[in-house]
CSV table of C-alpha atoms in Angstrom, one decimal:
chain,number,residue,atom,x,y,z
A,1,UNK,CA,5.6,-30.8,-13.8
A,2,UNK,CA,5.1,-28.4,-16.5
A,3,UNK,CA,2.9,-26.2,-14.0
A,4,UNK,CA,5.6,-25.8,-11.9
A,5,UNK,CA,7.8,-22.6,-13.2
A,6,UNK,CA,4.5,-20.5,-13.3
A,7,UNK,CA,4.1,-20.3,-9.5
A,8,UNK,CA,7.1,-19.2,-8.9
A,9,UNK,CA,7.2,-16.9,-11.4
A,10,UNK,CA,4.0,-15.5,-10.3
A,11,UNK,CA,5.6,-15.6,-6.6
A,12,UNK,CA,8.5,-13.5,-7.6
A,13,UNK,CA,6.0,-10.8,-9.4
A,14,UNK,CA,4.0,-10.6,-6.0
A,15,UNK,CA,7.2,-10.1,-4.5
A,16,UNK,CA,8.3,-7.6,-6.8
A,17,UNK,CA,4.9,-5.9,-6.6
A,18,UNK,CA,4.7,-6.1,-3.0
A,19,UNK,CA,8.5,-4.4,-3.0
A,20,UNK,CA,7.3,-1.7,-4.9
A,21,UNK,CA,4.3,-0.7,-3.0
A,22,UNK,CA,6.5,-0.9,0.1
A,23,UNK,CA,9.0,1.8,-1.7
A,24,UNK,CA,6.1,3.8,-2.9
A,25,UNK,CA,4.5,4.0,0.8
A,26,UNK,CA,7.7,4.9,2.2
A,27,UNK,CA,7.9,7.7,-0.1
A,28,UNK,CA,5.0,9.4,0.4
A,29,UNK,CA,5.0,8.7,4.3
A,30,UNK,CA,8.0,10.6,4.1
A,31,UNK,CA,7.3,13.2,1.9
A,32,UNK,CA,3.9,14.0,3.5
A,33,UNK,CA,5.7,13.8,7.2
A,34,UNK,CA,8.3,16.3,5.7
A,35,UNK,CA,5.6,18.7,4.6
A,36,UNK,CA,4.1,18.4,8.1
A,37,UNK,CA,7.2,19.0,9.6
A,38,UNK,CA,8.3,21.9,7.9
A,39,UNK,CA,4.9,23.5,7.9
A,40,UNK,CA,4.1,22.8,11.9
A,41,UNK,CA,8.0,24.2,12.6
A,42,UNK,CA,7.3,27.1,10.8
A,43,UNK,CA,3.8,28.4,12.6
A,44,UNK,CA,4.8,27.0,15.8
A,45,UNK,CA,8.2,28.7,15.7
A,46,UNK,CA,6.4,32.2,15.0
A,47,UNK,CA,6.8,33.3,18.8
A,48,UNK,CA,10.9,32.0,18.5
A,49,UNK,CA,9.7,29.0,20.4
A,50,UNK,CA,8.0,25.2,20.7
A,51,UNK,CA,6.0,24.6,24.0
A,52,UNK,CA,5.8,21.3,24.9
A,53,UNK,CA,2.4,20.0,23.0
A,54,UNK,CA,4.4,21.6,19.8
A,55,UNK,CA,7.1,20.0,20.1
A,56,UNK,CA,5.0,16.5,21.0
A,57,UNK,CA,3.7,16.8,17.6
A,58,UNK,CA,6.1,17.9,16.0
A,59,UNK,CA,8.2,14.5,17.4
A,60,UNK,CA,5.6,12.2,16.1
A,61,UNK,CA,5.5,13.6,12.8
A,62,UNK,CA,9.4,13.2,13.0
A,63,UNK,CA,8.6,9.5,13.6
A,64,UNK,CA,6.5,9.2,10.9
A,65,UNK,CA,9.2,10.7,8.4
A,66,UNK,CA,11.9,7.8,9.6
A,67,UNK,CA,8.9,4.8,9.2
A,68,UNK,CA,8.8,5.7,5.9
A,69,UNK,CA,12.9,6.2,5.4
A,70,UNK,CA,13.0,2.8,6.7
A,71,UNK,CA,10.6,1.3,4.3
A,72,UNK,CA,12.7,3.0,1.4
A,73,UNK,CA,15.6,1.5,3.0
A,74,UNK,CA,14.2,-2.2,3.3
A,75,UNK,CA,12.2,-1.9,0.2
A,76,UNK,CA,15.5,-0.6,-1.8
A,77,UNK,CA,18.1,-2.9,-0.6
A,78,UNK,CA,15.8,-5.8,-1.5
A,79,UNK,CA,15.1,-4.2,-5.0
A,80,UNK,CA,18.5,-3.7,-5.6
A,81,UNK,CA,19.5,-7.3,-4.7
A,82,UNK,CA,17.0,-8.3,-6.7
A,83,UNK,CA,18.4,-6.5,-9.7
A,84,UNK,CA,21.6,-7.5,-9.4
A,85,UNK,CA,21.1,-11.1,-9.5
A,86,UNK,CA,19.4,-10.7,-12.8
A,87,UNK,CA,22.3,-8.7,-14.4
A,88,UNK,CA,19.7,-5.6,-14.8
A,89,UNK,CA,22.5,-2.3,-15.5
A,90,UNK,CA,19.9,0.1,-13.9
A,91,UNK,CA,21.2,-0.1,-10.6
A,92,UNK,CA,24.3,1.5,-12.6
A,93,UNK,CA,22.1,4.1,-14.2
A,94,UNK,CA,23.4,7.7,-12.3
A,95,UNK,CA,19.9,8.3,-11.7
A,96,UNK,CA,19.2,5.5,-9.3
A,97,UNK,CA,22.4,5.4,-7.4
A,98,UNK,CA,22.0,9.4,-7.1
A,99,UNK,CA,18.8,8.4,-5.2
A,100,UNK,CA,20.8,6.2,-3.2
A,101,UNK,CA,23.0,9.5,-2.6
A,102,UNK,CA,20.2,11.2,-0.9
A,103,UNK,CA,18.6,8.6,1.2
A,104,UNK,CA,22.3,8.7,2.8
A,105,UNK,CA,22.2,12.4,2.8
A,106,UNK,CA,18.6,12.0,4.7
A,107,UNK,CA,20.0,9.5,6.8
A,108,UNK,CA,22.9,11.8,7.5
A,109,UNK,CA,20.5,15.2,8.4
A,110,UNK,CA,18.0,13.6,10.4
A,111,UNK,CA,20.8,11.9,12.6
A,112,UNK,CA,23.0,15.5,13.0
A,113,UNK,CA,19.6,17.3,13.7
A,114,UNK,CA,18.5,14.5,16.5
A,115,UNK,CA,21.8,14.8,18.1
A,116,UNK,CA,21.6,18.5,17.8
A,117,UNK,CA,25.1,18.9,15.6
A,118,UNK,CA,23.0,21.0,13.3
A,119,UNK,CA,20.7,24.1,13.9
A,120,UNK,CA,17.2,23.0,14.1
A,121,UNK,CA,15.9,25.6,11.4
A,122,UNK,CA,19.3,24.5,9.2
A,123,UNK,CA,18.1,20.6,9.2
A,124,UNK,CA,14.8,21.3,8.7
A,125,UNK,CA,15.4,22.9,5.7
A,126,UNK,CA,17.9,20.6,4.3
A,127,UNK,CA,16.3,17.6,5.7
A,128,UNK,CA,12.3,19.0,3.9
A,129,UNK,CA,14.4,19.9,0.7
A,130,UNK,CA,16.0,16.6,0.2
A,131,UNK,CA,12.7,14.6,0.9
A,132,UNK,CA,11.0,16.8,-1.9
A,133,UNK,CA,14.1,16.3,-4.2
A,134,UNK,CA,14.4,12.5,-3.7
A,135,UNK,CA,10.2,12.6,-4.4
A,136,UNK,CA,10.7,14.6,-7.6
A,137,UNK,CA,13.5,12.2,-8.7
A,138,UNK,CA,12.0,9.1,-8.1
A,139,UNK,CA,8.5,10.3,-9.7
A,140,UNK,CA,9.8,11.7,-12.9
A,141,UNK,CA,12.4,8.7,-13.4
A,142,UNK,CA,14.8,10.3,-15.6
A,143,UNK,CA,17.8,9.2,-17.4
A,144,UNK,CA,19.8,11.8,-17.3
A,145,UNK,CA,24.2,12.6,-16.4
A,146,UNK,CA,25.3,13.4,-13.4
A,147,UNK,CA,26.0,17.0,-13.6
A,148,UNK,CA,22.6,17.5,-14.4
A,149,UNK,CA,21.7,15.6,-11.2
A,150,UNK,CA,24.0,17.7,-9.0
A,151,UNK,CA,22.8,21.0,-10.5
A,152,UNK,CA,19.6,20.1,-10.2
A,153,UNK,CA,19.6,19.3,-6.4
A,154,UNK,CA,21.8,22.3,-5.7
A,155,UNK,CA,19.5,24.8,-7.3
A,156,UNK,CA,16.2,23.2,-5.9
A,157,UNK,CA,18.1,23.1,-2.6
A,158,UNK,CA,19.0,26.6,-2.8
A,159,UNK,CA,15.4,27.8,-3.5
A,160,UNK,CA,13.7,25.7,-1.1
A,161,UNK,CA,16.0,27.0,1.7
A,162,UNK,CA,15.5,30.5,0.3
A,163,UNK,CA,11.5,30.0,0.6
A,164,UNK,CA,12.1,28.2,4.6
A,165,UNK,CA,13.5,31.4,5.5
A,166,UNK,CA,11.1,33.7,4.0
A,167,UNK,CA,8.5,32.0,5.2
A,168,UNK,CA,9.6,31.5,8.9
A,169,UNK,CA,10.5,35.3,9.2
A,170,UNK,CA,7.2,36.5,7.6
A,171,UNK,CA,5.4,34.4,9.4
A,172,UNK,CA,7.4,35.4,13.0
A,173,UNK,CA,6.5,39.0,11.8
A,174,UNK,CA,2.9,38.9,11.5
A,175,UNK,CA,2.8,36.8,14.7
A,176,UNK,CA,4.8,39.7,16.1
A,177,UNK,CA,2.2,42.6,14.8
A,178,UNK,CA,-0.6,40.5,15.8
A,179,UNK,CA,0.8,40.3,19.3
A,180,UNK,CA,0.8,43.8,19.4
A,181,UNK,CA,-2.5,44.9,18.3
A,182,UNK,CA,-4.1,42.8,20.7
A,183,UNK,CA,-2.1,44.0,23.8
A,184,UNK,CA,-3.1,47.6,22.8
A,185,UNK,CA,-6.6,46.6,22.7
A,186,UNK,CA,-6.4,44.5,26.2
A,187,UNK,CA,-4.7,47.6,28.0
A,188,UNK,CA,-7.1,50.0,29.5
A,189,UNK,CA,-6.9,53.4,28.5
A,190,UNK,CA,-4.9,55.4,30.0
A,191,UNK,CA,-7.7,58.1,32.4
A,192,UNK,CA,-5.7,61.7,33.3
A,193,UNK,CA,-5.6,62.0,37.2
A,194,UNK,CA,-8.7,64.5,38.7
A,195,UNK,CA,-7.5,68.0,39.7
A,196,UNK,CA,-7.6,69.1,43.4
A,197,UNK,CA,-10.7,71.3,44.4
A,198,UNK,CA,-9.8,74.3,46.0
A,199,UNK,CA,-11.1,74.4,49.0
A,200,UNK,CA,-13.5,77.4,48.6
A,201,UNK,CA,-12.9,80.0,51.8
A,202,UNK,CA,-15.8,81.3,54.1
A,203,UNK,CA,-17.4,84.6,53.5
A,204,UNK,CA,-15.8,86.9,55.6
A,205,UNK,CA,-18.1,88.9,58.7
A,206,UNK,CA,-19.1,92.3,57.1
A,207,UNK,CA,-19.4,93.2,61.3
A,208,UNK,CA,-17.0,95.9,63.0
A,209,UNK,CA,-15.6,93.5,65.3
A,210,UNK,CA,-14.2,91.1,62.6
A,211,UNK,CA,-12.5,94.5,60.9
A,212,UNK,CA,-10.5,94.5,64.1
A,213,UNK,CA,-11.7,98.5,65.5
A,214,UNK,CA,-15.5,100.0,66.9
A,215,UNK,CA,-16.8,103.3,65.7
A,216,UNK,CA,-18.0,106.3,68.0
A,217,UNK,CA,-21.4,105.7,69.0
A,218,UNK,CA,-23.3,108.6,67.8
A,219,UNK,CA,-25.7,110.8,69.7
A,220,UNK,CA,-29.1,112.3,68.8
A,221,UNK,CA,-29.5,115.7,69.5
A,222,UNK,CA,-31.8,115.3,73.1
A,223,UNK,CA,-28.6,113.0,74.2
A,224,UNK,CA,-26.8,115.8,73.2
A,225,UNK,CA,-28.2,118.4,74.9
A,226,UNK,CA,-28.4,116.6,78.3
A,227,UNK,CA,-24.6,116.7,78.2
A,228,UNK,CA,-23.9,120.0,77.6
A,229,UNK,CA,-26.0,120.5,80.9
């Protein structure tokens, strides 16, 4: 009977553990899913559109990202639960319900942008910056107030949409230039039409009958003289 606290005890840390690497894959499913995301958008959208295989890939990498919200979601809930019952005051700790804050914000983007209330380049931007946000949070685990939360995720929002932007025009421009350097080598040169011949005219008759008139025969002298007669 004395044996008998030690299982369970070791069966909540398996739980615990098991909790945790459930959180942890969901995390970097998502992030990694983000950084696909944003990084396929932003080459595929260099011509200012997503043909169909694009957009294919693009939706399964969207899929991935919400597998691995979900298993934040499960993972946390349970966590949380967890900590409540034993009286732990982290789940009061600004830092942990400030991740709570952007999971909902997550939650929030990625149902606008599926339902198209949002601009597609507007959600991935937000919905990429959050993800890397609630990955930076949750890695460095600080203990810090909630203004420095706030201005924290403002200011890294604000840059990362800043650098989505750059990068999707500098990449549309290149694909642009690209574009037309190729065309200019595809098009044949341009070849000047050939110039008329001028039909060269015949040599003219050197004859008296093509000058139009005859000349006077003339007479020798005997002929002559046989006329006089």
């Amino acid at each position: 009977s004395s044996n008998r606290p030690r299982p369970i005890s070791n069966g909540m840390e398996t739980f615990a553990l098991s909790l945790y690497l459930l959180q942890q894959l969901g995390i970097a499913l998502g992030v990694v899913a983000s950084t696909f995301a944003v990084t396929f958008y932003i080459a595929g959208m260099a011509d200012r559109s997503l043909d169909s295989s694009e957009r294919k890939f693009l939706n399964i990498v969207k899929s991935a990202r919400t597998y691995g919200l979900i298993c934040i979601i499960g993972s946390g809930l349970l966590i949380t639960s967890a900590h409540l019952l034993a009286e732990d005051a982290v789940v009061f700790a600004p830092a942990y319900i400030f991740k709570w804050l952007l999971i909902m914000f997550i939650v929030l983007v990625t149902t606008a942008g599926h339902f198209d209330f949002l601009p597609e380049d507007v959600s991935g931007a937000i919905n990429g910056g959050t993800w890397f946000a609630l990955y930076i949070l949750h890695i460095l685990a600080v203990d810090v107030g909630w203004a420095v939360l706030f201005g924290f995720f403002i200011a890294w929002l604000a840059l990362f949409s800043m650098l989505f932007v750059l990068l999707r025009k500098a990449v549309t421009r290149r694909y642009e230039r690209n574009s037309l350097v190729a065309e200019e080598r595809v098009l044949p040169q341009r070849v000047s039409p050939p110039i008329p011949s001028i039909p060269t005219p015949p040599p003219q008759s050197t004859t008296h009958a093509a000058v139009g008139f005859s000349l006077p025969e003339l007479k020798g002298p005997s002929q002559q003289i046989e006329t006089n007669k």
